[in-house]
CSV table of C-alpha atoms in Angstrom, one decimal:
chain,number,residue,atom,x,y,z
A,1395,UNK,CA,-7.5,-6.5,34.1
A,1396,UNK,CA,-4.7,-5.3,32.0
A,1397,UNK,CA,-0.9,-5.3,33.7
A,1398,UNK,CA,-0.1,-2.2,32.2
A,1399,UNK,CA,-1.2,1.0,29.7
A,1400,UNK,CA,0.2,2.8,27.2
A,1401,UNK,CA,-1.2,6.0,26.0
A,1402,UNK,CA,-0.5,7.1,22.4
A,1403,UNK,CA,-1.3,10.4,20.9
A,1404,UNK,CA,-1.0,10.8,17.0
A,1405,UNK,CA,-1.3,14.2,15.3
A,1406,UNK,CA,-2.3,13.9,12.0
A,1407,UNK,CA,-4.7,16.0,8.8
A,1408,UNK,CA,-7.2,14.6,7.1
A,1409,UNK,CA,-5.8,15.4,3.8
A,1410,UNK,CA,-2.4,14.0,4.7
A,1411,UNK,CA,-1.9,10.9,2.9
A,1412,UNK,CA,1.0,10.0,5.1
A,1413,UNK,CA,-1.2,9.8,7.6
A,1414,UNK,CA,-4.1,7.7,5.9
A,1415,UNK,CA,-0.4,5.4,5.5
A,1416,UNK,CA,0.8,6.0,8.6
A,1417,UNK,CA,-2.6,4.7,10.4
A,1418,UNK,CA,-2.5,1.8,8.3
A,1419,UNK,CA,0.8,0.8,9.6
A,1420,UNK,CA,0.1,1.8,12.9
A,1421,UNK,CA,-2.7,-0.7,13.5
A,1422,UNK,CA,-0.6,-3.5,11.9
A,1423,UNK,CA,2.0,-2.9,14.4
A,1424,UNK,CA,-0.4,-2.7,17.3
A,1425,UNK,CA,-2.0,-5.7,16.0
A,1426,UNK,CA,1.2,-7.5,16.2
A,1427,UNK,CA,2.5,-6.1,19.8
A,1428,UNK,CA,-1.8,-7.2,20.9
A,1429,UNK,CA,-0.5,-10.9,19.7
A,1430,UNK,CA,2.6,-10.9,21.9
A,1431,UNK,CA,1.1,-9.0,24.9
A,1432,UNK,CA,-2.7,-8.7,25.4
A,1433,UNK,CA,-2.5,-8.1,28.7
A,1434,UNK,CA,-1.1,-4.4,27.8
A,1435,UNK,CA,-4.1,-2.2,27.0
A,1436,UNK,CA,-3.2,0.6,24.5
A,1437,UNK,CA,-5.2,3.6,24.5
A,1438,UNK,CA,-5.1,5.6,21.4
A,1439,UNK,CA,-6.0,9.2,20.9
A,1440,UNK,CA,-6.1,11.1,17.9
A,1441,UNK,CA,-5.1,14.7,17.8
A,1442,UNK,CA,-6.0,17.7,15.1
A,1443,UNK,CA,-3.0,19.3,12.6
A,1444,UNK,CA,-3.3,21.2,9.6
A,1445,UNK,CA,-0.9,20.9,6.8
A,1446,UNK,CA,-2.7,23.8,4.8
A,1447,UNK,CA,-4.4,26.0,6.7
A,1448,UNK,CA,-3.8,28.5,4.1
A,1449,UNK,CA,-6.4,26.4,2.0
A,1450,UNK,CA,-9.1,28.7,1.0
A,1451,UNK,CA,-12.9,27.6,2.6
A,1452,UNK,CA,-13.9,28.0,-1.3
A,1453,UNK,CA,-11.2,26.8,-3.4
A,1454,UNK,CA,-11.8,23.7,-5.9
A,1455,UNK,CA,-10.0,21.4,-7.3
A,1456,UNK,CA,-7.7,18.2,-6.8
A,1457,UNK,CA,-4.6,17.8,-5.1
A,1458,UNK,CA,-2.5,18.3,-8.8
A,1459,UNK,CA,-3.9,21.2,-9.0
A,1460,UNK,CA,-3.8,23.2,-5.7
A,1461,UNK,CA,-0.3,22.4,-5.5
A,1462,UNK,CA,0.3,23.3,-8.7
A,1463,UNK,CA,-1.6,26.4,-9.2
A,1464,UNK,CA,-2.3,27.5,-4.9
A,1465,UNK,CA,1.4,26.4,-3.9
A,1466,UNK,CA,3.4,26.5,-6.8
A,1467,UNK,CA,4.8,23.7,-7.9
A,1468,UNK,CA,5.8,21.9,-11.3
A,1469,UNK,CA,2.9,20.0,-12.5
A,1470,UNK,CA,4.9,17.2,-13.9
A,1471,UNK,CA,6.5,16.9,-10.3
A,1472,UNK,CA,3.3,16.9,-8.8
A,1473,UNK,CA,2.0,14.2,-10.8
A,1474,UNK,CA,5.6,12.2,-10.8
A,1475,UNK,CA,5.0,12.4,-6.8
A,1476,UNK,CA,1.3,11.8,-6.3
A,1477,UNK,CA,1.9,8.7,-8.1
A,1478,UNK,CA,4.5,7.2,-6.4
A,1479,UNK,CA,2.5,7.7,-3.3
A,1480,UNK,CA,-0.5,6.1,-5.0
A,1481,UNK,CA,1.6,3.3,-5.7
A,1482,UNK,CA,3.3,2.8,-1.8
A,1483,UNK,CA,-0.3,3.4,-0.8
A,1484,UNK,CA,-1.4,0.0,-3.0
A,1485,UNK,CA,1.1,-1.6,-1.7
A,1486,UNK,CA,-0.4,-1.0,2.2
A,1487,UNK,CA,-3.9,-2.0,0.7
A,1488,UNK,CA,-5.1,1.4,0.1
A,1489,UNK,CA,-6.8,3.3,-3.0
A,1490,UNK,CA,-5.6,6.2,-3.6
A,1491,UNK,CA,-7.6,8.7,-6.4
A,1492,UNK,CA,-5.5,12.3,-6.5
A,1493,UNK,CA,-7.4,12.7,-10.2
A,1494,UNK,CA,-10.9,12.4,-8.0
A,1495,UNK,CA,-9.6,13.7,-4.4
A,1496,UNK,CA,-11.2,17.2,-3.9
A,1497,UNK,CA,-8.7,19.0,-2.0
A,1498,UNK,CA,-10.4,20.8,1.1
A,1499,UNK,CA,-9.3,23.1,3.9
A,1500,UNK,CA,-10.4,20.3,6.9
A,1501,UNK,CA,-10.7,22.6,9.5
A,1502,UNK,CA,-14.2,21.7,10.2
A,1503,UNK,CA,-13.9,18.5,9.2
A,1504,UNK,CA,-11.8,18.1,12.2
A,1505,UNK,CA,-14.4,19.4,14.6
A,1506,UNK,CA,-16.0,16.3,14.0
A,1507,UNK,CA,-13.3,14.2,15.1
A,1508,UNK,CA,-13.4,16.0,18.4
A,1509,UNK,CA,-17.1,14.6,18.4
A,1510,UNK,CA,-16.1,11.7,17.5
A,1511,UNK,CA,-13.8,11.5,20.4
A,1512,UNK,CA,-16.2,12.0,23.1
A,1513,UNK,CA,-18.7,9.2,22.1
A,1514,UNK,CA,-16.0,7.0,21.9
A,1515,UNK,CA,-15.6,6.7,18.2
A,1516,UNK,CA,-12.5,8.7,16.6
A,1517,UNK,CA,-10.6,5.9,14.7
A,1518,UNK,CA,-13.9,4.8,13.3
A,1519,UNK,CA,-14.8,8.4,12.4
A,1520,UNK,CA,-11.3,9.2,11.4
A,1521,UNK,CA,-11.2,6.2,9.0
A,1522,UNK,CA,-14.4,6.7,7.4
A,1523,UNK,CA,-12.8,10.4,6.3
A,1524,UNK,CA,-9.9,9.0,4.9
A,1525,UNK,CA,-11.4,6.9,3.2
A,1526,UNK,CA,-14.2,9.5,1.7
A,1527,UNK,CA,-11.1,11.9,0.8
A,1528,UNK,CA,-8.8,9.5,-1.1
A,1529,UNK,CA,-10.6,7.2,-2.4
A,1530,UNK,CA,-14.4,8.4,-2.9
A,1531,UNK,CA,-13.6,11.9,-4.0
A,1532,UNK,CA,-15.8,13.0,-1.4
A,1533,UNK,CA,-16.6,16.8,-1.1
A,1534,UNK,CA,-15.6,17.2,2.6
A,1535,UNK,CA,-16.2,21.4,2.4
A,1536,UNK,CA,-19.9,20.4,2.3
A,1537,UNK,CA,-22.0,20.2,5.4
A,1538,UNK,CA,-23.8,17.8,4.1
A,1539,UNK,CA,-21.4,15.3,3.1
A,1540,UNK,CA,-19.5,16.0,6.6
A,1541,UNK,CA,-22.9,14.7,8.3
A,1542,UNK,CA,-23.9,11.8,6.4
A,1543,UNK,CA,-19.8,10.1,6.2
A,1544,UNK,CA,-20.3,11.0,10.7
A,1545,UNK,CA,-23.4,9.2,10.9
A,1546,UNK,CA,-22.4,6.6,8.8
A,1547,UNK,CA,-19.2,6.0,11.0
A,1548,UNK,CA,-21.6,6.3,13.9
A,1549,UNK,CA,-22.6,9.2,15.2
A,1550,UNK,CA,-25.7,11.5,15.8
A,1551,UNK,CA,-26.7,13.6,12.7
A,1552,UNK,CA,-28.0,17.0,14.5
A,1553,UNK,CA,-25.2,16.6,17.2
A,1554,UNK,CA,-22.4,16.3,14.3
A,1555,UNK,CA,-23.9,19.1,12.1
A,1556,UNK,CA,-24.2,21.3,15.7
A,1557,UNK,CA,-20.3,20.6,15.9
A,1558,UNK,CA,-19.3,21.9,12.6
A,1559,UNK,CA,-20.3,25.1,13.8
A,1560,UNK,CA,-19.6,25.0,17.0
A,1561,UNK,CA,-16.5,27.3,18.7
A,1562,UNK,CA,-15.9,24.9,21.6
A,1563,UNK,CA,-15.1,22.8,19.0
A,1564,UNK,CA,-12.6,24.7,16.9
A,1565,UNK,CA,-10.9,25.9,20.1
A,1566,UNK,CA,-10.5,22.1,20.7
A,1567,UNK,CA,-8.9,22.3,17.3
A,1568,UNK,CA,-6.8,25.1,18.3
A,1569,UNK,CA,-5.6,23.2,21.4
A,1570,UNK,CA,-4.2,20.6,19.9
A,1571,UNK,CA,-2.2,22.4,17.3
A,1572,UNK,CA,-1.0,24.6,19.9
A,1573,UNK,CA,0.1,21.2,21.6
A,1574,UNK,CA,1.9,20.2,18.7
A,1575,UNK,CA,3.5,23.9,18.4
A,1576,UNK,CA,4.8,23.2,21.9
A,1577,UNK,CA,6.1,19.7,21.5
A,1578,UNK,CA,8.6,21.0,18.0
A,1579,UNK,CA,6.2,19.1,15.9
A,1580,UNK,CA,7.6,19.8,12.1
A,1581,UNK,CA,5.0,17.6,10.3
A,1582,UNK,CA,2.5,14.8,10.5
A,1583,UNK,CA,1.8,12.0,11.3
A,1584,UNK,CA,3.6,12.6,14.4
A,1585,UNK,CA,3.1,9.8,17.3
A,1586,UNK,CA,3.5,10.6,20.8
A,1587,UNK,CA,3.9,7.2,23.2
A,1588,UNK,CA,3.7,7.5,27.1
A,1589,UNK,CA,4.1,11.7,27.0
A,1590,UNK,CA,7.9,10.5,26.8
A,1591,UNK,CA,8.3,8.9,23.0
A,1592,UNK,CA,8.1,10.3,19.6
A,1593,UNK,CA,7.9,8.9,16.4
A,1594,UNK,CA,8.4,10.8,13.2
A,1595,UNK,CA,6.3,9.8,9.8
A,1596,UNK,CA,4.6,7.1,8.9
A,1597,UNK,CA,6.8,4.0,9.7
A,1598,UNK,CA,6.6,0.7,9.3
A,1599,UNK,CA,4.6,-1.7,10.9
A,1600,UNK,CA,6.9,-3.4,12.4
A,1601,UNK,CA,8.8,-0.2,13.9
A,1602,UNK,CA,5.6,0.9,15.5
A,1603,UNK,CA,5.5,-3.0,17.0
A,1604,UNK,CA,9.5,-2.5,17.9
A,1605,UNK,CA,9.1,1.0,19.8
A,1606,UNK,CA,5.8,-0.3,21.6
A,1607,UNK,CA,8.1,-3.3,22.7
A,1608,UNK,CA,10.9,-1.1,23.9
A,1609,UNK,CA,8.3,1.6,25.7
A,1610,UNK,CA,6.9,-1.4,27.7
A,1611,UNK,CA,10.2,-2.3,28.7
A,1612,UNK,CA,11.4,0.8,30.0
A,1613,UNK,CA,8.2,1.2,32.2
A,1614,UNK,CA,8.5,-2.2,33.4
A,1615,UNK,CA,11.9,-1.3,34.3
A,1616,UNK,CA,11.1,1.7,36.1
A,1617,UNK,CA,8.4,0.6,38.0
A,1618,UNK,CA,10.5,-2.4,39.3
């Protein structure tokens, strides 16, 4: 039986990729604070945001060109910036394709997490959209799609379709960017350790492994 548990709650988009980064180091540094302590069990809990909710249901295109054309900025800046994050994201092991990504409003992709959630499946759900969205150039506005990446991350075909429609669902949505609203949350990803710690962006693995460390601590401390 474990000698202690941390919670941790991370908001993050779909269509974030500082969160597809930020997960990536995450699990390195809680693979590394496993090593040192695998008597602590670490529950993690993933948690809806939108960074465009302004995203039209029916608008096409990549990510150059909605925040060129839908939010206004310089192309050439675009591209300048979407490539350097292609290039920190190869550098974490990722694939990152902007000219393929199909930029999507996730609302309803998110339902699906919330799913996901209660069979006991979100990271694996949440990694196999990720992974569909910048690298596959997967069309995540499509029902379709939506159901086949969910049952190929695991889970039931007629109850993920049933979720995409479903308002219990995008009240849960709701809910947790209400949460977020209440906590002063500026921008994802945003992790949330123990209801007491937060931590900003998507840091590096080993200050993930550093502020699990010092969290552990503290409790120890004040339990003694």
């Amino acid at each position: 039986m474990s000698s202690a548990t941390i919670h941790v709650d991370v908001w993050s988009d779909i269509a974030c990729p500082w969160c597809y980064l930020g997960s990536r180091r995450f699990a390195k540094g809680l693979a590394a604070f496993a090593e040192t302590h695998p008597e602590v069990e670490v529950v993690v809990e993933s948690h809806s945001y939108e960074l465009s909710p302004d995203t039209p249901e029916d608008f096409v295109g990549n990510e150059i060109e909605f925040l060129s054309k839908h939010k206004g900025m310089p192309r050439d800046q675009v591209e300048q910036m979407l490539g350097s994050m292609t290039e920190l994201a190869a550098s974490e092991g990722l694939e990152f394709r902007f000219d393929q990504l199909q930029h999507v409003n996730t609302r309803r992709a998110h339902r699906i997490l919330h799913l996901a959630k209660d069979r006991g499946i979100q990271a694996q759900v949440l990694s196999r959209l990720f992974s569909a969205y910048f690298t596959e150039g997967r069309t995540l506005h499509d029902d379709d799609v939506l159901v086949e990446l969910a049952v190929e991350a695991g889970l039931d075909a007629d109850e993920a379709r049933a979720a995409l429609s479903d308002p219990a669902r995008g009240e849960q949505v709701d809910q947790d960017i209400t949460r977020a609203r209440m906590l002063g949350v500026q921008g994802v990803p945003f992790t949330l350790i123990n209801q007491k710690y937060g931590v900003s962006g998507a840091q590096s693995p080993e200050t993930f492994t550093s502020v699990l460390e010092q969290v552990l601590e503290r409790d120890r401390e004040e339990a003694a």
